[in-house]
Tab-separated table of C-alpha atoms and ligand atoms in Angstrom:
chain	number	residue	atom	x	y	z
D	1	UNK	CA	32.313	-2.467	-17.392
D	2	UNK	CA	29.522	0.129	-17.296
D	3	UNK	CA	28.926	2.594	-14.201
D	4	UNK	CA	25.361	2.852	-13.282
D	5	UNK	CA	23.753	5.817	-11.493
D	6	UNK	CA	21.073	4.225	-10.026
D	7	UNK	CA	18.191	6.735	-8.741
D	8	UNK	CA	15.755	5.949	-6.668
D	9	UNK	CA	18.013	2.982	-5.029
D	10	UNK	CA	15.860	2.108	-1.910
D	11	UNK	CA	12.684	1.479	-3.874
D	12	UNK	CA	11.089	-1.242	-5.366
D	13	UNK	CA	12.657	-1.018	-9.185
D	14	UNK	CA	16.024	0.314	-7.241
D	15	UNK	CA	16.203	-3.605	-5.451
D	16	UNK	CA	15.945	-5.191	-8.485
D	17	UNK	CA	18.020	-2.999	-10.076
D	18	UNK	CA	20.486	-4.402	-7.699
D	19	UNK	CA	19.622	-7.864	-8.087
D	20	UNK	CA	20.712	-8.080	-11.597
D	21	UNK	CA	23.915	-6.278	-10.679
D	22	UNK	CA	24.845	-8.694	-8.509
D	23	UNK	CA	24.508	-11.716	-10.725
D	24	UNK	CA	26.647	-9.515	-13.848
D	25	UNK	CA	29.391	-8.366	-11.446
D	26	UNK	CA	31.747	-8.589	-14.550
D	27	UNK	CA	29.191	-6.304	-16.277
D	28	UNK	CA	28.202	-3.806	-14.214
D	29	UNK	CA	29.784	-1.093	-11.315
D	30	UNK	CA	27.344	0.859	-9.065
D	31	UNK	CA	28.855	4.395	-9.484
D	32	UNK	CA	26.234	6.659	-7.877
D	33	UNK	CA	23.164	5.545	-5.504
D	34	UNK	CA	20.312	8.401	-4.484
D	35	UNK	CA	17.134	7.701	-1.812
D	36	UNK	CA	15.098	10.602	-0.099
D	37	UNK	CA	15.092	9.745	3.375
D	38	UNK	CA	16.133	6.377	4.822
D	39	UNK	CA	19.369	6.978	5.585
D	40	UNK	CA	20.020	3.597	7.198
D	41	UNK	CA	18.905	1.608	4.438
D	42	UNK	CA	21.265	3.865	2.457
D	43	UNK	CA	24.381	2.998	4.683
D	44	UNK	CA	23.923	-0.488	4.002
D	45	UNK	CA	24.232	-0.358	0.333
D	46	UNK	CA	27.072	1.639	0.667
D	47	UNK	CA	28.861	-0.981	2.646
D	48	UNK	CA	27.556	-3.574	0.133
D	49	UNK	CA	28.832	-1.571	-3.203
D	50	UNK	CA	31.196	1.292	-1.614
D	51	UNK	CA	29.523	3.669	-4.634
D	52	UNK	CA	31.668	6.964	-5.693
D	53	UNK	CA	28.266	8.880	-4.691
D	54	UNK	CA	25.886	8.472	-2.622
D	55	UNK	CA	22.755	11.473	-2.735
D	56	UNK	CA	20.511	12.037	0.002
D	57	UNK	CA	17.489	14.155	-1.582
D	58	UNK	CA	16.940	15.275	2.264
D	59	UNK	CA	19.517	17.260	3.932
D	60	UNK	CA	19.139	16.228	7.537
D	61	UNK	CA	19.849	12.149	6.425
D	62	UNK	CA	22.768	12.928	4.369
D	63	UNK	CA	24.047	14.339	7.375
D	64	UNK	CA	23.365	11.547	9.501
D	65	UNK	CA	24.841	8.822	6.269
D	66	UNK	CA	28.022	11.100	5.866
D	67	UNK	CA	28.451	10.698	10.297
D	68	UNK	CA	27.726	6.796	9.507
D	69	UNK	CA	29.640	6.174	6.767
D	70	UNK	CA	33.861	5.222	6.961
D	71	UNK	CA	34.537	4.703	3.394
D	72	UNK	CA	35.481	7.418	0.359
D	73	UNK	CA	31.708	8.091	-0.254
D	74	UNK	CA	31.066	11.440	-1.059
D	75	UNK	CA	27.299	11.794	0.525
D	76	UNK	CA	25.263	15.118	-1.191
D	77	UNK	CA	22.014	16.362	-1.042
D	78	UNK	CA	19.650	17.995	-2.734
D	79	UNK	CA	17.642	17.850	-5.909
D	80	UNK	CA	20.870	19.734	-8.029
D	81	UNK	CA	22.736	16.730	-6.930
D	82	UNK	CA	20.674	14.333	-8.590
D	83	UNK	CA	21.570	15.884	-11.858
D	84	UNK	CA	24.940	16.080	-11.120
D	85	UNK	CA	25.489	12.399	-10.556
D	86	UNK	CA	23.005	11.721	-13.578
D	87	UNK	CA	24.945	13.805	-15.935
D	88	UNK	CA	28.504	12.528	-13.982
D	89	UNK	CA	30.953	11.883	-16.629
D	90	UNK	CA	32.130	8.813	-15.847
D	91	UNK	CA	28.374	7.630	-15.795
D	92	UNK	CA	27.425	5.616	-18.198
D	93	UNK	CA	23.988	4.480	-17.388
D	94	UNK	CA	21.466	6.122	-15.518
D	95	UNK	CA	18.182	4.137	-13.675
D	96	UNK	CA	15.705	6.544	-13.390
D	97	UNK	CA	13.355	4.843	-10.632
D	98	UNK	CA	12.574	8.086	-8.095
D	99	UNK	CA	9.053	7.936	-8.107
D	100	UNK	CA	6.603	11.012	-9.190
D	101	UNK	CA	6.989	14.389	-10.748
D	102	UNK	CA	10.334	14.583	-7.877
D	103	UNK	CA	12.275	12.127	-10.451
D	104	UNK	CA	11.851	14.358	-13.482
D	105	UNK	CA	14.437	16.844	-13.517
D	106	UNK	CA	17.223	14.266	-12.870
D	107	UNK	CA	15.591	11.681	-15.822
D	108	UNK	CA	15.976	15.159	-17.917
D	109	UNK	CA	19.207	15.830	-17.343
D	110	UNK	CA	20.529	12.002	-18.267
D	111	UNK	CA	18.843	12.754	-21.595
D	112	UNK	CA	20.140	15.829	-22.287
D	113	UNK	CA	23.630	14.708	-21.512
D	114	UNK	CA	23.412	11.774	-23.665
D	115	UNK	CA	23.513	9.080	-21.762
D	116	UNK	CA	22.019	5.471	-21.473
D	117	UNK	CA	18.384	6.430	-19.869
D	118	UNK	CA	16.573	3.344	-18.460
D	119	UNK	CA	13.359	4.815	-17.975
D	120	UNK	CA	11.224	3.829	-14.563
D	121	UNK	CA	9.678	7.026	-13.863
D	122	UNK	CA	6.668	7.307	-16.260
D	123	UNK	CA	6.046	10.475	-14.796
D	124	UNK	CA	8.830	12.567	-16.478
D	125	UNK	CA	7.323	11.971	-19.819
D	126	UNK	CA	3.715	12.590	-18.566
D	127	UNK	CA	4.761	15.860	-17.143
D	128	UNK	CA	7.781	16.541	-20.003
D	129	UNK	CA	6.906	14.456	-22.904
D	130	UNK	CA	8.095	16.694	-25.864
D	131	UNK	CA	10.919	18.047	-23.926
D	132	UNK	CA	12.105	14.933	-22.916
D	133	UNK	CA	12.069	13.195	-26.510
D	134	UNK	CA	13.389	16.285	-27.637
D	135	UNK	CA	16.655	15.977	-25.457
D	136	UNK	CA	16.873	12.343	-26.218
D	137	UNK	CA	16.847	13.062	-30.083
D	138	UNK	CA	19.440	16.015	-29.369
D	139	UNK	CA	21.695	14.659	-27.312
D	140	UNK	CA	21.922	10.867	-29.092
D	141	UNK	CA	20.999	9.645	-25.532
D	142	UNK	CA	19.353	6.068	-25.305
D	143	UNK	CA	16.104	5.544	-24.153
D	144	UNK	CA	15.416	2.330	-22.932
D	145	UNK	CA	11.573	1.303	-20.847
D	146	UNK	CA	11.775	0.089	-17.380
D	147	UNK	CA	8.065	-0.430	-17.272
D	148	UNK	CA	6.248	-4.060	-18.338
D	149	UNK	CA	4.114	-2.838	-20.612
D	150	UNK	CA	7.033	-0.654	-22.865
D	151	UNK	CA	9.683	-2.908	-22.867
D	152	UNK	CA	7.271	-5.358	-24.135
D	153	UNK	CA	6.240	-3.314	-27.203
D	154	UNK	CA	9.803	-2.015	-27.377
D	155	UNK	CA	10.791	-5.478	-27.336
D	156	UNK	CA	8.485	-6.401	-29.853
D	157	UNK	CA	9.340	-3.091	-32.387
D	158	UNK	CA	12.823	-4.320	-32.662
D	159	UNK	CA	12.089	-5.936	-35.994
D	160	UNK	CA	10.733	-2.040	-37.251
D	161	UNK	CA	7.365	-0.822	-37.010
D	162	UNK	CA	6.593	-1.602	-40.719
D	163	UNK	CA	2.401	-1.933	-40.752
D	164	UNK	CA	2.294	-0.668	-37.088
D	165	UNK	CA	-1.694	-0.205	-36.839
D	166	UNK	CA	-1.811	-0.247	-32.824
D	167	UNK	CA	-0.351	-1.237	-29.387
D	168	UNK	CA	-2.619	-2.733	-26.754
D	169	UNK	CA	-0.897	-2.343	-23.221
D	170	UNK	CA	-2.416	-5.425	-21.032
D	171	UNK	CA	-3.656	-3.891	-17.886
D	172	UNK	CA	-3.763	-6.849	-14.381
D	173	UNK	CA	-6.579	-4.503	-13.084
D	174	UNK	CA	-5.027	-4.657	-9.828
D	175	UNK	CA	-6.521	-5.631	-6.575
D	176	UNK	CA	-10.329	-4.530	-7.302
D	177	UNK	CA	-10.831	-6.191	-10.919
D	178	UNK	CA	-14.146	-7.754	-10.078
D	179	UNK	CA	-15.297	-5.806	-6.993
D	180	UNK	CA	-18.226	-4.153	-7.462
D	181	UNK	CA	-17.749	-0.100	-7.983
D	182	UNK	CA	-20.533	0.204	-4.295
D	183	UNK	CA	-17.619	-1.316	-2.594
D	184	UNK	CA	-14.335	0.610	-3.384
D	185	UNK	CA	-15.153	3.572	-1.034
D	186	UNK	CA	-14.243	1.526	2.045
D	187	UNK	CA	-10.895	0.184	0.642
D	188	UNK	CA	-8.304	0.510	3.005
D	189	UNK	CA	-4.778	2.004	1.847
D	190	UNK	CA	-3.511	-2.019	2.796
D	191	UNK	CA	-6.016	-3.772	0.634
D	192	UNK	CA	-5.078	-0.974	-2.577
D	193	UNK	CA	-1.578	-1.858	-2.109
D	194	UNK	CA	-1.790	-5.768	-1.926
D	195	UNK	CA	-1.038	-6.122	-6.182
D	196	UNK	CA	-1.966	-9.562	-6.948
D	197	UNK	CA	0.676	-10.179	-9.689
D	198	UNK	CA	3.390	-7.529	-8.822
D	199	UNK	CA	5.158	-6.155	-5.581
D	200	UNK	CA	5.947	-2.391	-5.822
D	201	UNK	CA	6.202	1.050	-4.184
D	202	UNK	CA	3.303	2.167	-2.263
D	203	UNK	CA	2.545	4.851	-4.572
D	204	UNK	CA	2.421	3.161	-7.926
D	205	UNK	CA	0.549	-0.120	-6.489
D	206	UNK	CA	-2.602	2.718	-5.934
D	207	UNK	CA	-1.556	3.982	-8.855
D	208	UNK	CA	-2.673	0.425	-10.327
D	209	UNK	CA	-5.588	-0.890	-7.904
D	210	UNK	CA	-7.549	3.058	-9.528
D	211	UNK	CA	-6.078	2.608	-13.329
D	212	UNK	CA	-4.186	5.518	-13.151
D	213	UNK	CA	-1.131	3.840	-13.934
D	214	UNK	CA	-2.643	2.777	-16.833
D	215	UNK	CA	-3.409	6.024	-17.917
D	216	UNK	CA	0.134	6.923	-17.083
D	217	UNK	CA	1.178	4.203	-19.538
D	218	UNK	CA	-0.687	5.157	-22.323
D	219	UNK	CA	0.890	8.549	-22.211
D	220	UNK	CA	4.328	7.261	-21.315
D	221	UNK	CA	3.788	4.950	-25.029
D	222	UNK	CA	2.226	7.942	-26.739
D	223	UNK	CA	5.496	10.045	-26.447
D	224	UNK	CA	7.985	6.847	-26.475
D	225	UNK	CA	7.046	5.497	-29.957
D	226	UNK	CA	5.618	8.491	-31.610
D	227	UNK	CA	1.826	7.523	-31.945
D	228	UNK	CA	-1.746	8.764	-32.322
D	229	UNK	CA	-3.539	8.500	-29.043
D	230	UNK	CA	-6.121	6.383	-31.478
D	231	UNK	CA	-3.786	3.745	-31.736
D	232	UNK	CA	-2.705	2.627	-28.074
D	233	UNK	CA	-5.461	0.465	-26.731
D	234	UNK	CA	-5.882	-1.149	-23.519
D	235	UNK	CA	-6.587	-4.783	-22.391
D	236	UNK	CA	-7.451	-5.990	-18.686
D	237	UNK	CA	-5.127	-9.373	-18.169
D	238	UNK	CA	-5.447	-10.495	-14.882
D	239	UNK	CA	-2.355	-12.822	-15.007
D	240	UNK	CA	0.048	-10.550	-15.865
D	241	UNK	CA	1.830	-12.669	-18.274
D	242	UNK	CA	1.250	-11.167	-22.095
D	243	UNK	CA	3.323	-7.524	-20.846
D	244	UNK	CA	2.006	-6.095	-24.355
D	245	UNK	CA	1.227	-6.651	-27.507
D	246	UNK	CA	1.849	-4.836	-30.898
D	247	UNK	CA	-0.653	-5.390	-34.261
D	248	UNK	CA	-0.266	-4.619	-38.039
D	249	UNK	CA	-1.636	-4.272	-40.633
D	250	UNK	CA	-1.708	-7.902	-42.062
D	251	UNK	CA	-3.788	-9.031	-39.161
D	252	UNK	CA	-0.308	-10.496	-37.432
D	253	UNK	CA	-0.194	-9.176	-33.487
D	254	UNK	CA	3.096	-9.774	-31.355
D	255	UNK	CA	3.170	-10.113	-27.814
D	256	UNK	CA	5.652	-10.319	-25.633
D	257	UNK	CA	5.302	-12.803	-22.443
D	258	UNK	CA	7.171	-13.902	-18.830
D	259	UNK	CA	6.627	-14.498	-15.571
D	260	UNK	CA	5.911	-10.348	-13.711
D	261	UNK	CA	9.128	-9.579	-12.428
D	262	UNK	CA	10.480	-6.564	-13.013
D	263	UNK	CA	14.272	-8.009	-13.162
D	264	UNK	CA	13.653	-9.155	-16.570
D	265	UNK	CA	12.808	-5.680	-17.890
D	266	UNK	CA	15.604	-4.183	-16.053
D	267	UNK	CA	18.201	-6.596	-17.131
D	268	UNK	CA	17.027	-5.822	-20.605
D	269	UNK	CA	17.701	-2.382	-20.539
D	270	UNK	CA	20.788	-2.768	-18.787
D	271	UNK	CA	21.911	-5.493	-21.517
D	272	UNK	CA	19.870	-4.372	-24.812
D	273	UNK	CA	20.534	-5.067	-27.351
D	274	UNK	CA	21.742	-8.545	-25.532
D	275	UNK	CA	20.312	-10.392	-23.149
D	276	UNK	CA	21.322	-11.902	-19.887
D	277	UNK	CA	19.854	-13.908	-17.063
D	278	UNK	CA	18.128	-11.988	-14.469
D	279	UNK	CA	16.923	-14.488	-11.917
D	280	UNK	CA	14.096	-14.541	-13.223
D	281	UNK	CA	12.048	-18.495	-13.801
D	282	UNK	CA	11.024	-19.621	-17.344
D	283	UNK	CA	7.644	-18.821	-17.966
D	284	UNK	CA	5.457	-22.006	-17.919
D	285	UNK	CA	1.922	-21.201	-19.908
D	286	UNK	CA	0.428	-24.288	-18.369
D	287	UNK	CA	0.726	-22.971	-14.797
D	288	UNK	CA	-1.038	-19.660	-15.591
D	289	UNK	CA	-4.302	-21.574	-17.608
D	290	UNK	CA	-6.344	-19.829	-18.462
D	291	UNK	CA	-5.312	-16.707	-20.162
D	292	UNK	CA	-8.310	-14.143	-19.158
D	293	UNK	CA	-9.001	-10.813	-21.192
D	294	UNK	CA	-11.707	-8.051	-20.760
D	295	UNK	CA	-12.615	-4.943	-22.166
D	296	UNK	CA	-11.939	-2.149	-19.372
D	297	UNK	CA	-14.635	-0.547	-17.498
D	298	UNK	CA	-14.067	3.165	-17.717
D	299	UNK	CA	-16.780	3.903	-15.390
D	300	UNK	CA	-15.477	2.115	-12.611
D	301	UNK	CA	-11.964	3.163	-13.473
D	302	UNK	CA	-12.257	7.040	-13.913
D	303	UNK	CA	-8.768	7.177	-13.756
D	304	UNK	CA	-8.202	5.810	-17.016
D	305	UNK	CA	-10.808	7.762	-18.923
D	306	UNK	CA	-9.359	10.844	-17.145
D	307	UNK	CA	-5.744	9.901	-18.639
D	308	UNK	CA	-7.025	9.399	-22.008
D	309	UNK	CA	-8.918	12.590	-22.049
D	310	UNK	CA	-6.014	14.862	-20.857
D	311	UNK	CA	-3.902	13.226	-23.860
D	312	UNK	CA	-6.581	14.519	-26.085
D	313	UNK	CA	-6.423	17.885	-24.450
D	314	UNK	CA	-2.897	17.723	-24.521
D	315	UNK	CA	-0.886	21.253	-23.565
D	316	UNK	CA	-1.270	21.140	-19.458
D	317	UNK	CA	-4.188	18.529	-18.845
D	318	UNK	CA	-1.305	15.783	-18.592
D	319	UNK	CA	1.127	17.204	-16.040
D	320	UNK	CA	-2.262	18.634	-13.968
D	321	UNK	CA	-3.885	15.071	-13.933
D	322	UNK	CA	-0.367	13.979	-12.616
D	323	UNK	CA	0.010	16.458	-9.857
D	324	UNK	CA	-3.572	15.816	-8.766
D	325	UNK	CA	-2.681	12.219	-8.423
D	326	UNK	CA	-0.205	12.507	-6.419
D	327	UNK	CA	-1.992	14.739	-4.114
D	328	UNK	CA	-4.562	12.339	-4.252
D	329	UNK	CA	-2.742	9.277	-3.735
D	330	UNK	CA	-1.116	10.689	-0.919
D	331	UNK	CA	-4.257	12.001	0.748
D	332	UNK	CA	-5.754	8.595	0.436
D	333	UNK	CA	-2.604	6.620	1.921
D	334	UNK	CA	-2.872	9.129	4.989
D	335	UNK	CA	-6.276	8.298	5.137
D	336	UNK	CA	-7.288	11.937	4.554
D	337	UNK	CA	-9.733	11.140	1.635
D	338	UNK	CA	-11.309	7.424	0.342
D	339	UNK	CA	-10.265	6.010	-2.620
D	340	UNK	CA	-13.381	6.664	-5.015
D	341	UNK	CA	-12.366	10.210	-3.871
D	342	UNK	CA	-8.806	10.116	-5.980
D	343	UNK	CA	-10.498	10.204	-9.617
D	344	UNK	CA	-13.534	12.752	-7.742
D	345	UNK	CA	-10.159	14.914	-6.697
D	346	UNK	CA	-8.475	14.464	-10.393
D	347	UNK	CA	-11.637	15.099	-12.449
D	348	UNK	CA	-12.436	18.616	-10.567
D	349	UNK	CA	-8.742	19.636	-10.675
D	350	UNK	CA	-8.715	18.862	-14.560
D	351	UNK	CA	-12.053	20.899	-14.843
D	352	UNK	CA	-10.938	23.757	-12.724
D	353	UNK	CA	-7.774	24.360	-14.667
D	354	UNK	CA	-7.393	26.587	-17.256
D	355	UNK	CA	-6.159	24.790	-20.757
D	356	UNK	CA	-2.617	26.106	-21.332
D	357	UNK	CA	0.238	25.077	-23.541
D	358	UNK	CA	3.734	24.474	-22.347
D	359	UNK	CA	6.933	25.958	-23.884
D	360	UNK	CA	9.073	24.931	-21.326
D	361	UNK	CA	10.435	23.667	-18.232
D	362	UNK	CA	9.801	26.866	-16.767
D	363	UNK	CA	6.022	26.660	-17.728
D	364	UNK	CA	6.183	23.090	-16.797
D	365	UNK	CA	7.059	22.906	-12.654
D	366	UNK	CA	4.847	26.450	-12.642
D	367	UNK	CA	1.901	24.371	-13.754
D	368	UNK	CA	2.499	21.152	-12.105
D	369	UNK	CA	2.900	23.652	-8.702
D	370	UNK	CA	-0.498	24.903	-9.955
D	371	UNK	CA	-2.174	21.934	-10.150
D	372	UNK	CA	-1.065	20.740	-6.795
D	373	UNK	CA	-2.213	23.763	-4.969
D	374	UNK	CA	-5.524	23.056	-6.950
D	375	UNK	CA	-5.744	19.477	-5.743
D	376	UNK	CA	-4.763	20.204	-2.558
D	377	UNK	CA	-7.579	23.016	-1.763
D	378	UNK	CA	-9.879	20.170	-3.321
D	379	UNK	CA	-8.390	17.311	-0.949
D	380	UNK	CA	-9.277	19.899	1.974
D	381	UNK	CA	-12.878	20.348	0.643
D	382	UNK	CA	-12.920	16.207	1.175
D	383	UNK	CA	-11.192	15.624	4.239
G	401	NAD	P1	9.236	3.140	-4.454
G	401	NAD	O1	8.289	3.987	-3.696
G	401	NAD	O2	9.425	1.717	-4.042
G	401	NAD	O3	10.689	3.828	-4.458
G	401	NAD	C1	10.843	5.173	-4.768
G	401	NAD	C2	12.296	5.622	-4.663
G	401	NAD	O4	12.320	7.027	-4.936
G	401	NAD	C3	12.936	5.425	-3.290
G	401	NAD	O5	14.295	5.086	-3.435
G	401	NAD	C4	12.814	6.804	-2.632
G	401	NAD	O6	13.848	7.064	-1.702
G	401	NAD	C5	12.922	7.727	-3.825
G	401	NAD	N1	12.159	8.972	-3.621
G	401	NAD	C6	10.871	9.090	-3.210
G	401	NAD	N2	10.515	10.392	-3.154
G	401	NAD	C7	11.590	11.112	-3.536
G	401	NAD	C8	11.857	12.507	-3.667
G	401	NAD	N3	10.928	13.439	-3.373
G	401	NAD	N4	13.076	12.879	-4.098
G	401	NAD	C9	14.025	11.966	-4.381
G	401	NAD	N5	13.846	10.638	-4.264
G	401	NAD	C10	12.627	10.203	-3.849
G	401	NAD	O7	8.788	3.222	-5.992
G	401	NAD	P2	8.942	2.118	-7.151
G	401	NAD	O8	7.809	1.176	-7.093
G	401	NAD	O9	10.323	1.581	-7.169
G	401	NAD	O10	8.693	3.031	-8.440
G	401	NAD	C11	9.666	3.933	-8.918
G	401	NAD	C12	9.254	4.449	-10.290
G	401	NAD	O11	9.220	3.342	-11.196
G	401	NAD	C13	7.839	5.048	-10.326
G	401	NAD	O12	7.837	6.129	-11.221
G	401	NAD	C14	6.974	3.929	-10.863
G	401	NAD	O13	5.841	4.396	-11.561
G	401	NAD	C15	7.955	3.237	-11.804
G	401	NAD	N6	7.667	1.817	-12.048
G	401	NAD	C16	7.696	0.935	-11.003
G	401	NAD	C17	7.410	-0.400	-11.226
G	401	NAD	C18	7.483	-1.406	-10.099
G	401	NAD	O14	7.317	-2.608	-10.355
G	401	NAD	N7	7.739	-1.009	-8.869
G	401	NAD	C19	7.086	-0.844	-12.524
G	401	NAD	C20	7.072	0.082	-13.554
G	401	NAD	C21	7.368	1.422	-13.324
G	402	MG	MG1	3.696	-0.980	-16.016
């Protein structure tokens, strides 16, 4: 039986998380559950899987969980408390699906105490890469992808990486593949966050519909299998059913295909190296006919250039191109800025900030503080 500290439990990744811990029962023990606010939702799961742990990032809903709750959950808050159950000892697993730069510190501390990482929160090794990979290597910790595209090539790199020449991550283009670049000012934070192939968190599905997942992702692959930004490519797939593909160097490419659902990459990580069902339905190619791929337009997706170019850069460009996101993503979903404003905002942030490299954590949260304060002065200019 493995305990799982599951972070991030109310979210999209955290459902299915559950999902496939409810079909292995045998397999699997919820140890530790964290959300930020919702409180009710919270008390619910409780009931359902009566965890050890339960953190409430925000003080004033722990408070109102712990006067819910009538079991032996221990309800904590705060952001040391998501460490703590991370790093618990009698944790064997940790899901690491907070979403943005908030999720880092706790993904951090699972590394660096060695433990079973199943990686959902890209952003940790945007902001932390080397730190992050350096813990891993350090503490023996396993780092397993909870994201499409990197379980796919991890998937694929199980057989070694002999004649590796270069990953292509397949990219749906979201929502706003073939509308015209005249059009996406208007877009409405509903229409950005209707995926056509995947259902997630409000945050990421923008994240998608501008690219700057994408960008995320080819950041998140540069750190997790050690390559040269040159060699991790990028594909538009609008069916969302090649995850990834790896070539070599004898002109042989592997791909790795399913149905998107995210239970199959979480049941994965929580199984590797096995496998187990995850509710999830055979693939059937005839049903998806045909196949569609295209070369991505980098004008109309800034985001991505932007992404690429800050890996070049490397030092602070990454971590300030993900702070300015997230300012920007959250300005947009208030309706505070339009959405050809979010690469506008990340671009002048980018510019604006002095090139600096990081030593540390220290030097990381100062700079990622930075380059929110940046993006939010821009936001203002906008709004
Ligand atoms: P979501 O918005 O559905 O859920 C986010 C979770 O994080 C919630 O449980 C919420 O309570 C918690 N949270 C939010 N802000 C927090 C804060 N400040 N402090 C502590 N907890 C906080 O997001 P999601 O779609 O499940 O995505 C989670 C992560 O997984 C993201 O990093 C995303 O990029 C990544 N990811 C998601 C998918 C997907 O299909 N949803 C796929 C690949 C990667
Ligand atoms: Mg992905």
């Amino acid at each position: 039986m493995k305990n799982i500290t599951l972070l991030g439990a109310t979210g999209s990744i955290g459902k299915s998380t559950l999902s496939v811990v409810d079909q292995h029962n045998d397999k699997f023990n919820i140890f530790a559950l964290s959300a930020n606010t919702n409180w009710e939702a919270m008390l619910e799961l409780c009931h359902q899987y009566q965890p050890n742990y339960v953190v409430m990032t925000n003080e004033k809903a722990a408070e109102k969980l712990q006067a819910a709750l009538n079991n032996d959950t221990q309800v904590l808050s705060g952001e040391q408390a998501l460490c703590d159950i991370a790093v618990h000892q009698q944790t064997d697993y940790v899901m690491a699906a907070i979403v943005g730069a908030a999720g880092m510190a706790s993904a951090l501390a699972a590394a660096k105490a060695g433990k079973r990482i199943m990686l959902a929160n890209k952003e940790s090794l945007v902001l932390a890469g080397d730190i992050f990979m350096d813990a891993v290597k350090h503490s023996g910790a396993e780092l397993i992808p909870v994201d499409s595209e990197h379980s796919a090539i991890f998937q694929c790199l199980q057989g070694g990486r002999s004649g590796l020449s270069k990953i292509q991550l397949t990219a749906s283009g979201g929502p706003f593949l073939h509308t015209p670049l005249k059009e996406l000012q208007s877009i409405t934070p509903e229409e950005a966050c209707a995926h056509p192939n995947w259902s997630m968190g409000r945050k990421i599905s923008v994240d998608s519909a501008t690219m700057m997942n994408k960008g995320l992702e080819v950041i998140e692959a540069y750190y997790l299998f050690s390559l040269k930004p040159e060699q991790i490519d990028v594909v538009m797939h609008p069916q969302s059913i090649i995850h990834s593909s790896v070539y070599y160097n004898d002109g042989s490419t592997l791909s790795q295909l399913g149905n998107p659902d995210m239970r199959s990459v979480i049941s994965y990580a929580m199984a590797y190296p096995d496998r187990i069902s995850s509710g999830v339905s055979p693939l059937d190619l005839t049903d998806n006919s045909p196949l569609e791929f295209y070369k991505p337009d980098l004008e109309k997706f800034a985001c991505l250039r932007l992404a690429f170019e800050a890996l070049k850069q490397g030092g602070n460009a990454m971590g300030t191109i993900n702070a300015a996101n997230e300012v920007a993503v959250d300005a947009f979903l208030n309706q505070t800025i339009g959405f050809l404003d979010i690469p506008h905002v990340i671009e002048q942030t980018l510019t604006q900030t002095q090139h600096v490299v990081l030593n540390n954590l220290d030097d990381i949260i100062t700079s990622d503080q930075e380059a929110r304060n940046l993006a939010s002065q821009i936001v203002a200019e906008y709004a």
